[in-house]
C-alpha cells in the first residue's frame, strides 16, 4: 500500500512538472523577441481555438511588428482572438484602433463589421440606458453606406438595426405607459402623443393610439362635471382617429363601448346601462387573454436577452 501511494505521488509530481514546463515554455515565448517563432505560435494557438493565449501573443507581437508588413495582420488577429474569446469590450477597442491605423487594409471591411458586432453585443435591454444603442445604430448606418451592394454582412446589419430600433420603440412606449399605470391620464395622453410625434412608425403604434384614447376617456370620466363635456369630446376625437386608421383592431370592441359611454355622458346615446355592462364583460374576458399572451411574449423576449 505504501509503495502504491509513493508511486502515485511521484507520477503526480511528474505531471505537475510537465505542466509547469509547458507553462514556462509559453511564458518564455511570450517574453521573447523572436518574431517568427511568436508569429507562428500565435497562429497555432488561434487555429487550436486557444484564443486567450493567441491574443496575448498577438498583443506582444504588435510592439515588435509595428511599422512592418505584418503590422495590420497582427493587430487584426489580436482583435479577432479577443472577439472569439468573447471579450467584446477589448475586441471593440482593438478593431477601433485597427481601423484608425489601417483604413485601407484588406481586413478593414471585416474589422468594421466585427466592431459593429462588438458594439451590438454591448448594448442593454430596453429598460436600461440606450446610449450604446444610438451609437451602434449610427455605426451600422455608416457601415451600410460605405459597403453597399453584395455585402455578406448586410443581412446581419439589418437584423441588428431592426432589433435595436425595436428596443428604442419599446422603451418609448413603456415610458409613456408608466403614466397610464400611475393613473395620471393627462400626462399619459401627452406622453403617448409625443411618442408618435417623435416616431410615427413606432412598432407599438396600435397600442399607443389605443392608450391615447383610453387616457382621454378616463381623464374625462374622472373630471369635475363642468369640464367633462369638453374632455369627452377630446376622447371622441381620439376614438375616431383610432377607428379611422385601425378599423379591424383587437381594441375596437372595447373602444366602441367607451365611445357609447362618452356619448351617453354627452346625452347622445339611448341604450341602457345593462347593455353596456354586458359588452364590457365580454371584452374584459378578451382583455385577460390578450394580457396573458403579452406576458408570454415578454417572458420569451427576456429569456432571449439572457
JSON list of C-alpha atoms in Angstrom, two decimals, residues 58-169:
[
{"chain": "A", "resi": 58, "resn": "UNK", "atom": "CA", "xyz": [-0.57, 38.91, -30.83]},
{"chain": "A", "resi": 59, "resn": "UNK", "atom": "CA", "xyz": [-0.59, 41.74, -28.30]},
{"chain": "A", "resi": 60, "resn": "UNK", "atom": "CA", "xyz": [3.07, 41.12, -27.53]},
{"chain": "A", "resi": 61, "resn": "UNK", "atom": "CA", "xyz": [3.84, 40.86, -31.26]},
{"chain": "A", "resi": 62, "resn": "UNK", "atom": "CA", "xyz": [2.14, 44.20, -32.01]},
{"chain": "A", "resi": 63, "resn": "UNK", "atom": "CA", "xyz": [5.09, 46.03, -30.45]},
{"chain": "A", "resi": 64, "resn": "UNK", "atom": "CA", "xyz": [7.66, 44.01, -32.43]},
{"chain": "A", "resi": 65, "resn": "UNK", "atom": "CA", "xyz": [5.89, 44.21, -35.79]},
{"chain": "A", "resi": 66, "resn": "UNK", "atom": "CA", "xyz": [4.95, 47.88, -35.54]},
{"chain": "A", "resi": 67, "resn": "UNK", "atom": "CA", "xyz": [5.62, 49.54, -38.90]},
{"chain": "A", "resi": 68, "resn": "UNK", "atom": "CA", "xyz": [6.36, 46.25, -40.70]},
{"chain": "A", "resi": 69, "resn": "UNK", "atom": "CA", "xyz": [4.34, 44.45, -43.37]},
{"chain": "A", "resi": 70, "resn": "UNK", "atom": "CA", "xyz": [2.92, 42.15, -40.69]},
{"chain": "A", "resi": 71, "resn": "UNK", "atom": "CA", "xyz": [1.57, 45.03, -38.60]},
{"chain": "A", "resi": 72, "resn": "UNK", "atom": "CA", "xyz": [-2.05, 45.04, -39.84]},
{"chain": "A", "resi": 73, "resn": "UNK", "atom": "CA", "xyz": [-2.28, 41.22, -39.75]},
{"chain": "A", "resi": 74, "resn": "UNK", "atom": "CA", "xyz": [-1.08, 41.06, -36.15]},
{"chain": "A", "resi": 75, "resn": "UNK", "atom": "CA", "xyz": [-3.40, 43.82, -34.97]},
{"chain": "A", "resi": 76, "resn": "UNK", "atom": "CA", "xyz": [-6.40, 42.36, -36.80]},
{"chain": "A", "resi": 77, "resn": "UNK", "atom": "CA", "xyz": [-5.86, 38.88, -35.35]},
{"chain": "A", "resi": 78, "resn": "UNK", "atom": "CA", "xyz": [-5.27, 40.37, -31.91]},
{"chain": "A", "resi": 79, "resn": "UNK", "atom": "CA", "xyz": [-8.79, 41.80, -32.12]},
{"chain": "A", "resi": 80, "resn": "UNK", "atom": "CA", "xyz": [-10.20, 38.64, -33.70]},
{"chain": "A", "resi": 81, "resn": "UNK", "atom": "CA", "xyz": [-8.69, 36.49, -30.93]},
{"chain": "A", "resi": 82, "resn": "UNK", "atom": "CA", "xyz": [-10.35, 38.64, -28.27]},
{"chain": "A", "resi": 83, "resn": "UNK", "atom": "CA", "xyz": [-13.60, 38.52, -30.25]},
{"chain": "A", "resi": 84, "resn": "UNK", "atom": "CA", "xyz": [-13.51, 34.72, -30.45]},
{"chain": "A", "resi": 85, "resn": "UNK", "atom": "CA", "xyz": [-12.67, 34.64, -26.72]},
{"chain": "A", "resi": 86, "resn": "UNK", "atom": "CA", "xyz": [-15.87, 36.69, -26.22]},
{"chain": "A", "resi": 87, "resn": "UNK", "atom": "CA", "xyz": [-14.04, 39.62, -24.70]},
{"chain": "A", "resi": 88, "resn": "UNK", "atom": "CA", "xyz": [-16.12, 42.01, -26.79]},
{"chain": "A", "resi": 89, "resn": "UNK", "atom": "CA", "xyz": [-15.13, 45.18, -24.95]},
{"chain": "A", "resi": 90, "resn": "UNK", "atom": "CA", "xyz": [-11.41, 44.63, -25.63]},
{"chain": "A", "resi": 91, "resn": "UNK", "atom": "CA", "xyz": [-12.10, 43.41, -29.16]},
{"chain": "A", "resi": 92, "resn": "UNK", "atom": "CA", "xyz": [-14.07, 46.58, -29.96]},
{"chain": "A", "resi": 93, "resn": "UNK", "atom": "CA", "xyz": [-11.11, 48.66, -28.75]},
{"chain": "A", "resi": 94, "resn": "UNK", "atom": "CA", "xyz": [-8.77, 46.53, -30.90]},
{"chain": "A", "resi": 95, "resn": "UNK", "atom": "CA", "xyz": [-10.86, 46.95, -34.04]},
{"chain": "A", "resi": 96, "resn": "UNK", "atom": "CA", "xyz": [-11.36, 50.68, -33.46]},
{"chain": "A", "resi": 97, "resn": "UNK", "atom": "CA", "xyz": [-7.59, 51.18, -33.20]},
{"chain": "A", "resi": 98, "resn": "UNK", "atom": "CA", "xyz": [-7.02, 48.89, -36.20]},
{"chain": "A", "resi": 99, "resn": "UNK", "atom": "CA", "xyz": [-9.38, 50.94, -38.39]},
{"chain": "A", "resi": 100, "resn": "UNK", "atom": "CA", "xyz": [-7.70, 54.17, -37.35]},
{"chain": "A", "resi": 101, "resn": "UNK", "atom": "CA", "xyz": [-4.28, 52.80, -38.29]},
{"chain": "A", "resi": 102, "resn": "UNK", "atom": "CA", "xyz": [-5.17, 50.68, -41.34]},
{"chain": "A", "resi": 103, "resn": "UNK", "atom": "CA", "xyz": [-8.30, 52.06, -43.06]},
{"chain": "A", "resi": 104, "resn": "UNK", "atom": "CA", "xyz": [-7.21, 50.54, -46.42]},
{"chain": "A", "resi": 105, "resn": "UNK", "atom": "CA", "xyz": [-6.14, 47.14, -45.13]},
{"chain": "A", "resi": 106, "resn": "UNK", "atom": "CA", "xyz": [-7.68, 44.02, -46.77]},
{"chain": "A", "resi": 107, "resn": "UNK", "atom": "CA", "xyz": [-9.01, 43.25, -43.27]},
{"chain": "A", "resi": 108, "resn": "UNK", "atom": "CA", "xyz": [-10.72, 46.65, -42.91]},
{"chain": "A", "resi": 109, "resn": "UNK", "atom": "CA", "xyz": [-14.22, 45.66, -44.04]},
{"chain": "A", "resi": 110, "resn": "UNK", "atom": "CA", "xyz": [-14.37, 42.61, -41.76]},
{"chain": "A", "resi": 111, "resn": "UNK", "atom": "CA", "xyz": [-12.85, 44.61, -38.90]},
{"chain": "A", "resi": 112, "resn": "UNK", "atom": "CA", "xyz": [-15.52, 47.27, -39.28]},
{"chain": "A", "resi": 113, "resn": "UNK", "atom": "CA", "xyz": [-18.30, 44.68, -39.19]},
{"chain": "A", "resi": 114, "resn": "UNK", "atom": "CA", "xyz": [-16.79, 42.87, -36.20]},
{"chain": "A", "resi": 115, "resn": "UNK", "atom": "CA", "xyz": [-16.51, 46.20, -34.39]},
{"chain": "A", "resi": 116, "resn": "UNK", "atom": "CA", "xyz": [-20.24, 46.70, -35.06]},
{"chain": "A", "resi": 117, "resn": "UNK", "atom": "CA", "xyz": [-20.98, 43.24, -33.70]},
{"chain": "A", "resi": 118, "resn": "UNK", "atom": "CA", "xyz": [-19.00, 44.03, -30.54]},
{"chain": "A", "resi": 119, "resn": "UNK", "atom": "CA", "xyz": [-20.93, 47.27, -30.12]},
{"chain": "A", "resi": 120, "resn": "UNK", "atom": "CA", "xyz": [-24.22, 45.42, -30.64]},
{"chain": "A", "resi": 121, "resn": "UNK", "atom": "CA", "xyz": [-23.35, 42.80, -28.04]},
{"chain": "A", "resi": 122, "resn": "UNK", "atom": "CA", "xyz": [-22.54, 45.58, -25.57]},
{"chain": "A", "resi": 123, "resn": "UNK", "atom": "CA", "xyz": [-25.98, 47.23, -25.80]},
{"chain": "A", "resi": 124, "resn": "UNK", "atom": "CA", "xyz": [-28.51, 46.88, -22.99]},
{"chain": "A", "resi": 125, "resn": "UNK", "atom": "CA", "xyz": [-32.09, 45.71, -22.54]},
{"chain": "A", "resi": 126, "resn": "UNK", "atom": "CA", "xyz": [-34.75, 48.32, -23.35]},
{"chain": "A", "resi": 127, "resn": "UNK", "atom": "CA", "xyz": [-35.27, 49.15, -19.65]},
{"chain": "A", "resi": 128, "resn": "UNK", "atom": "CA", "xyz": [-31.68, 50.39, -19.29]},
{"chain": "A", "resi": 129, "resn": "UNK", "atom": "CA", "xyz": [-29.60, 53.22, -20.76]},
{"chain": "A", "resi": 130, "resn": "UNK", "atom": "CA", "xyz": [-29.85, 53.25, -24.56]},
{"chain": "A", "resi": 131, "resn": "UNK", "atom": "CA", "xyz": [-26.82, 55.47, -25.29]},
{"chain": "A", "resi": 132, "resn": "UNK", "atom": "CA", "xyz": [-24.86, 52.44, -26.63]},
{"chain": "A", "resi": 133, "resn": "UNK", "atom": "CA", "xyz": [-27.87, 51.59, -28.82]},
{"chain": "A", "resi": 134, "resn": "UNK", "atom": "CA", "xyz": [-27.82, 55.00, -30.53]},
{"chain": "A", "resi": 135, "resn": "UNK", "atom": "CA", "xyz": [-24.04, 54.76, -31.06]},
{"chain": "A", "resi": 136, "resn": "UNK", "atom": "CA", "xyz": [-24.39, 51.28, -32.58]},
{"chain": "A", "resi": 137, "resn": "UNK", "atom": "CA", "xyz": [-27.23, 52.35, -34.90]},
{"chain": "A", "resi": 138, "resn": "UNK", "atom": "CA", "xyz": [-25.13, 55.23, -36.18]},
{"chain": "A", "resi": 139, "resn": "UNK", "atom": "CA", "xyz": [-22.18, 52.91, -36.80]},
{"chain": "A", "resi": 140, "resn": "UNK", "atom": "CA", "xyz": [-24.43, 50.42, -38.63]},
{"chain": "A", "resi": 141, "resn": "UNK", "atom": "CA", "xyz": [-25.79, 53.19, -40.88]},
{"chain": "A", "resi": 142, "resn": "UNK", "atom": "CA", "xyz": [-22.25, 54.35, -41.71]},
{"chain": "A", "resi": 143, "resn": "UNK", "atom": "CA", "xyz": [-21.15, 50.78, -42.46]},
{"chain": "A", "resi": 144, "resn": "UNK", "atom": "CA", "xyz": [-24.14, 50.07, -44.74]},
{"chain": "A", "resi": 145, "resn": "UNK", "atom": "CA", "xyz": [-23.46, 53.33, -46.62]},
{"chain": "A", "resi": 146, "resn": "UNK", "atom": "CA", "xyz": [-19.76, 52.59, -47.02]},
{"chain": "A", "resi": 147, "resn": "UNK", "atom": "CA", "xyz": [-20.18, 48.93, -48.05]},
{"chain": "A", "resi": 148, "resn": "UNK", "atom": "CA", "xyz": [-23.44, 48.68, -50.07]},
{"chain": "A", "resi": 149, "resn": "UNK", "atom": "CA", "xyz": [-24.46, 46.10, -52.64]},
{"chain": "A", "resi": 150, "resn": "UNK", "atom": "CA", "xyz": [-23.39, 42.47, -52.41]},
{"chain": "A", "resi": 151, "resn": "UNK", "atom": "CA", "xyz": [-22.10, 42.69, -48.87]},
{"chain": "A", "resi": 152, "resn": "UNK", "atom": "CA", "xyz": [-22.12, 39.35, -46.98]},
{"chain": "A", "resi": 153, "resn": "UNK", "atom": "CA", "xyz": [-22.77, 41.19, -43.71]},
{"chain": "A", "resi": 154, "resn": "UNK", "atom": "CA", "xyz": [-25.68, 43.33, -44.94]},
{"chain": "A", "resi": 155, "resn": "UNK", "atom": "CA", "xyz": [-28.42, 40.99, -43.73]},
{"chain": "A", "resi": 156, "resn": "UNK", "atom": "CA", "xyz": [-26.83, 40.73, -40.28]},
{"chain": "A", "resi": 157, "resn": "UNK", "atom": "CA", "xyz": [-26.64, 44.54, -40.14]},
{"chain": "A", "resi": 158, "resn": "UNK", "atom": "CA", "xyz": [-30.34, 44.83, -40.98]},
{"chain": "A", "resi": 159, "resn": "UNK", "atom": "CA", "xyz": [-31.26, 42.35, -38.26]},
{"chain": "A", "resi": 160, "resn": "UNK", "atom": "CA", "xyz": [-29.15, 44.21, -35.70]},
{"chain": "A", "resi": 161, "resn": "UNK", "atom": "CA", "xyz": [-30.70, 47.55, -36.72]},
{"chain": "A", "resi": 162, "resn": "UNK", "atom": "CA", "xyz": [-34.24, 46.11, -36.53]},
{"chain": "A", "resi": 163, "resn": "UNK", "atom": "CA", "xyz": [-33.60, 44.70, -33.07]},
{"chain": "A", "resi": 164, "resn": "UNK", "atom": "CA", "xyz": [-32.09, 47.96, -31.79]},
{"chain": "A", "resi": 165, "resn": "UNK", "atom": "CA", "xyz": [-34.89, 50.09, -33.24]},
{"chain": "A", "resi": 166, "resn": "UNK", "atom": "CA", "xyz": [-37.45, 47.76, -31.68]},
{"chain": "A", "resi": 167, "resn": "UNK", "atom": "CA", "xyz": [-35.70, 48.27, -28.34]},
{"chain": "A", "resi": 168, "resn": "UNK", "atom": "CA", "xyz": [-35.96, 52.05, -28.68]},
{"chain": "A", "resi": 169, "resn": "UNK", "atom": "CA", "xyz": [-39.63, 51.79, -29.69]}
]
